[in-house]
Amino acid sequence: MFALVDGNNFYVSCERVFRPTLQGVPVIVLSNNDGCAIARSNEAKALGVKMGHPWHQLRHLEEEAGLVALSANFALYGDMSDRMMSLAAGLGPSQEVYSIDESFIDLTGVRGDLKARALAVRERILRWVGIPCCVGIGPTKTLAKLANHVAKQAERKPGSYPPEHARVCDLSCLSRGAVDALLGSTEVGAVWGVGRRIGAQLVAGGVCTVLDLARLDPATVKRGWSVVLERTVRELQGQSCIGLDDAPAPKQQIACTRSFGRTVEAYTPLAEAVSEFASRAAKKLREQGSHAAQVLVFIRTSPFRQDPQYSRSMIVPMRRPSDDTPAIVAAALAGLKSIYQPGYRLAKAGVILLDIQPASRVQCEFDFEATSGQRDRSRLMQAMDSVNTRWGQGTIRVGSGRVGDAPRDWGMKQERKTPGYTTEWDDMPVAKA
DNA sequence: TCTGGGGTCCTAGGACCC
DNA sequence: TCTGGGGTCCTAGGACCC
């Protein structure tokens, strides 16, 4: 059995803790550069404000409806999240923090009235942290998610579901018929894992409610859609396919990307921004104790403008996997240099670290690293091994020939000059045929 | 004038191998 | 006219999540 504890309108609720006068008022929190709405109070939702709604289209509601718009304060939200999560953890033996405002709790072995227990935890979070939450309980994560949806809707829109489900909805204490009734009155698009695209396809095929989806044959779903949707159907049928992930794996990608407040055309400010993104990404990388072997940098114009469009990205292999800020910045700038073209009003840029590996593994390989990156090297080694196996040991040997000085096609000259790099790479062993 | 910033997983197709 | 088959790895793109 799983519970999903989810803070209501989380960013808005955080702001309201410190500004109680915002209670009962339509409030939204805006993204970077105050671009669009990323959190909405119930009152703002009632005004028709959508997730991702551009602020410039909403501005008129300030005067017309008393809408209050706040710039995001992510440091605050992260701190509030930590407090909320530690209280939510009291619900059961293990917890998966799924996002800044949601966590799954494994309720295995928890005895007694689950609903009463969830209500108590909800009260505690409200009293001690100030964040209102809803809790959904079900035999699978997908059903717990759905129960949470019911709990929220029943609270926010009286009449949408039976009022006893408001705030905490526990499917485990309901009859089969009662559960089916809830599924039958919920649109299929509300299911975790069914997005806009697949939702529309399902509706077009006559699968309109969650109950319709739950009654499909998993094998048919797999054939018609994917293994992902098949798993969702099984979960809706009560078969748990998605376990609790209480020790999340280190990230496989680390990104830092931003839209600019104003469009950028010149190289210098762009390079400054990219350096900053690369530094932030490198910091995140070190925090999880990893090294990255590739750095992706991208720039693009705004797809919402009539301007000439330009969108380029480049993946720059690191000389060796690293978490070193200067090295990562240099790689990002090398990439930027080769994709940059003057004459475009660029709206966004970013740096994404790829091919991320544990720092320990990288250390072992450090001394052996050749100029071409880890994968090329290991492919080279594999090739050598198979030749030597076939034709006899020593047919190909590691020699001491000098690697050519020709720059690589993405222009690594800049990276070579970076402090922290030495010329030793030019003397690395290469295979001589 | 003004439209977020992170992530994950799956699949199809091509390259390559034996 | 006939032109293997099975496997792996990699990549790009799509779909989803909050």
PDB file of N, CA, C and O in Angstrom, chain A residues 294-299 312-317 331-332 334-339 350 352 354 409-411:
ATOM      1  N   GLN A 294      30.923  14.586 -21.164  1.00  0.00           N
ATOM      2  CA  GLN A 294      30.498  15.402 -22.301  1.00  0.00           C
ATOM      3  C   GLN A 294      29.746  16.623 -21.804  1.00  0.00           C
ATOM      4  O   GLN A 294      29.041  16.554 -20.797  1.00  0.00           O
ATOM      5  N   VAL A 295      29.904  17.691 -22.548  1.00  0.00           N
ATOM      6  CA  VAL A 295      29.202  18.934 -22.208  1.00  0.00           C
ATOM      7  C   VAL A 295      28.410  19.377 -23.428  1.00  0.00           C
ATOM      8  O   VAL A 295      28.978  19.557 -24.507  1.00  0.00           O
ATOM      9  N   LEU A 296      27.102  19.516 -23.253  1.00  0.00           N
ATOM     10  CA  LEU A 296      26.275  20.016 -24.352  1.00  0.00           C
ATOM     11  C   LEU A 296      25.974  21.487 -24.094  1.00  0.00           C
ATOM     12  O   LEU A 296      25.617  21.866 -22.972  1.00  0.00           O
ATOM     13  N   VAL A 297      26.137  22.296 -25.124  1.00  0.00           N
ATOM     14  CA  VAL A 297      25.770  23.707 -25.015  1.00  0.00           C
ATOM     15  C   VAL A 297      24.784  24.004 -26.136  1.00  0.00           C
ATOM     16  O   VAL A 297      24.912  23.479 -27.241  1.00  0.00           O
ATOM     17  N   PHE A 298      23.752  24.782 -25.829  1.00  0.00           N
ATOM     18  CA  PHE A 298      22.804  25.152 -26.885  1.00  0.00           C
ATOM     19  C   PHE A 298      22.416  26.614 -26.774  1.00  0.00           C
ATOM     20  O   PHE A 298      22.470  27.210 -25.693  1.00  0.00           O
ATOM     21  N   ILE A 299      22.038  27.179 -27.899  1.00  0.00           N
ATOM     22  CA  ILE A 299      21.493  28.531 -27.939  1.00  0.00           C
ATOM     23  C   ILE A 299      20.315  28.509 -28.892  1.00  0.00           C
ATOM     24  O   ILE A 299      20.286  27.722 -29.845  1.00  0.00           O
ATOM     25  N   ARG A 312      20.912  25.940 -32.299  1.00  0.00           N
ATOM     26  CA  ARG A 312      22.047  25.035 -32.491  1.00  0.00           C
ATOM     27  C   ARG A 312      22.475  24.480 -31.144  1.00  0.00           C
ATOM     28  O   ARG A 312      22.379  25.148 -30.125  1.00  0.00           O
ATOM     29  N   SER A 313      22.982  23.268 -31.196  1.00  0.00           N
ATOM     30  CA  SER A 313      23.585  22.722 -29.986  1.00  0.00           C
ATOM     31  C   SER A 313      24.835  21.963 -30.392  1.00  0.00           C
ATOM     32  O   SER A 313      24.997  21.597 -31.568  1.00  0.00           O
ATOM     33  N   MET A 314      25.684  21.752 -29.453  1.00  0.00           N
ATOM     34  CA  MET A 314      26.890  20.979 -29.732  1.00  0.00           C
ATOM     35  C   MET A 314      27.298  20.203 -28.491  1.00  0.00           C
ATOM     36  O   MET A 314      27.243  20.731 -27.386  1.00  0.00           O
ATOM     37  N   ILE A 315      27.689  18.966 -28.712  1.00  0.00           N
ATOM     38  CA  ILE A 315      28.209  18.159 -27.617  1.00  0.00           C
ATOM     39  C   ILE A 315      29.724  18.162 -27.699  1.00  0.00           C
ATOM     40  O   ILE A 315      30.293  17.784 -28.728  1.00  0.00           O
ATOM     41  N   VAL A 316      30.356  18.627 -26.660  1.00  0.00           N
ATOM     42  CA  VAL A 316      31.813  18.707 -26.614  1.00  0.00           C
ATOM     43  C   VAL A 316      32.328  17.616 -25.679  1.00  0.00           C
ATOM     44  O   VAL A 316      32.015  17.633 -24.492  1.00  0.00           O
ATOM     45  N   PRO A 317      33.093  16.664 -26.218  1.00  0.00           N
ATOM     46  CA  PRO A 317      33.649  15.640 -25.325  1.00  0.00           C
ATOM     47  C   PRO A 317      34.735  16.261 -24.446  1.00  0.00           C
ATOM     48  O   PRO A 317      35.522  17.074 -24.911  1.00  0.00           O
ATOM     49  N   ALA A 331      34.989  23.831 -21.953  1.00  0.00           N
ATOM     50  CA  ALA A 331      34.343  22.974 -22.951  1.00  0.00           C
ATOM     51  C   ALA A 331      33.064  23.638 -23.466  1.00  0.00           C
ATOM     52  O   ALA A 331      32.798  23.651 -24.670  1.00  0.00           O
ATOM     53  N   ALA A 332      32.286  24.207 -22.552  1.00  0.00           N
ATOM     54  CA  ALA A 332      31.043  24.862 -22.959  1.00  0.00           C
ATOM     55  C   ALA A 332      31.334  26.036 -23.881  1.00  0.00           C
ATOM     56  O   ALA A 332      30.645  26.242 -24.893  1.00  0.00           O
ATOM     57  N   ALA A 334      33.985  26.447 -25.745  1.00  0.00           N
ATOM     58  CA  ALA A 334      34.484  25.940 -27.032  1.00  0.00           C
ATOM     59  C   ALA A 334      33.301  25.577 -27.923  1.00  0.00           C
ATOM     60  O   ALA A 334      33.281  25.877 -29.115  1.00  0.00           O
ATOM     61  N   GLY A 335      32.309  24.927 -27.325  1.00  0.00           N
ATOM     62  CA  GLY A 335      31.110  24.575 -28.081  1.00  0.00           C
ATOM     63  C   GLY A 335      30.372  25.819 -28.551  1.00  0.00           C
ATOM     64  O   GLY A 335      29.955  25.927 -29.705  1.00  0.00           O
ATOM     65  N   LEU A 336      30.231  26.762 -27.631  1.00  0.00           N
ATOM     66  CA  LEU A 336      29.508  27.999 -27.972  1.00  0.00           C
ATOM     67  C   LEU A 336      30.171  28.698 -29.147  1.00  0.00           C
ATOM     68  O   LEU A 336      29.497  29.167 -30.065  1.00  0.00           O
ATOM     69  N   LYS A 337      31.482  28.736 -29.112  1.00  0.00           N
ATOM     70  CA  LYS A 337      32.220  29.447 -30.160  1.00  0.00           C
ATOM     71  C   LYS A 337      31.902  28.878 -31.534  1.00  0.00           C
ATOM     72  O   LYS A 337      31.782  29.602 -32.503  1.00  0.00           O
ATOM     73  N   SER A 338      31.746  27.577 -31.589  1.00  0.00           N
ATOM     74  CA  SER A 338      31.528  27.013 -32.922  1.00  0.00           C
ATOM     75  C   SER A 338      30.060  27.004 -33.334  1.00  0.00           C
ATOM     76  O   SER A 338      29.775  26.825 -34.505  1.00  0.00           O
ATOM     77  N   ILE A 339      29.140  27.219 -32.414  1.00  0.00           N
ATOM     78  CA  ILE A 339      27.739  27.287 -32.869  1.00  0.00           C
ATOM     79  C   ILE A 339      27.241  28.718 -32.965  1.00  0.00           C
ATOM     80  O   ILE A 339      26.193  28.974 -33.552  1.00  0.00           O
ATOM     81  N   GLY A 350      21.765  27.237 -22.726  1.00  0.00           N
ATOM     82  CA  GLY A 350      21.898  26.308 -21.612  1.00  0.00           C
ATOM     83  C   GLY A 350      23.100  25.405 -21.772  1.00  0.00           C
ATOM     84  O   GLY A 350      23.679  25.288 -22.859  1.00  0.00           O
ATOM     85  N   ILE A 352      24.250  21.437 -20.599  1.00  0.00           N
ATOM     86  CA  ILE A 352      23.805  20.160 -20.042  1.00  0.00           C
ATOM     87  C   ILE A 352      25.013  19.224 -19.968  1.00  0.00           C
ATOM     88  O   ILE A 352      25.710  19.028 -20.974  1.00  0.00           O
ATOM     89  N   LEU A 354      26.563  15.595 -19.705  1.00  0.00           N
ATOM     90  CA  LEU A 354      26.133  14.267 -20.147  1.00  0.00           C
ATOM     91  C   LEU A 354      27.214  13.241 -19.842  1.00  0.00           C
ATOM     92  O   LEU A 354      28.333  13.599 -19.496  1.00  0.00           O
ATOM     93  N   ASP A 409      37.598  19.146 -34.692  1.00  0.00           N
ATOM     94  CA  ASP A 409      36.736  19.943 -35.565  1.00  0.00           C
ATOM     95  C   ASP A 409      35.845  20.917 -34.790  1.00  0.00           C
ATOM     96  O   ASP A 409      35.355  21.872 -35.329  1.00  0.00           O
ATOM     97  N   TRP A 410      35.675  20.674 -33.511  1.00  0.00           N
ATOM     98  CA  TRP A 410      34.872  21.641 -32.771  1.00  0.00           C
ATOM     99  C   TRP A 410      35.727  22.688 -32.082  1.00  0.00           C
ATOM    100  O   TRP A 410      35.273  23.444 -31.247  1.00  0.00           O
ATOM    101  N   GLY A 411      37.010  22.747 -32.489  1.00  0.00           N
ATOM    102  CA  GLY A 411      37.825  23.868 -32.061  1.00  0.00           C
ATOM    103  C   GLY A 411      38.255  23.812 -30.617  1.00  0.00           C
ATOM    104  O   GLY A 411      37.901  24.660 -29.819  1.00  0.00           O
TER     105      GLY A 411
END
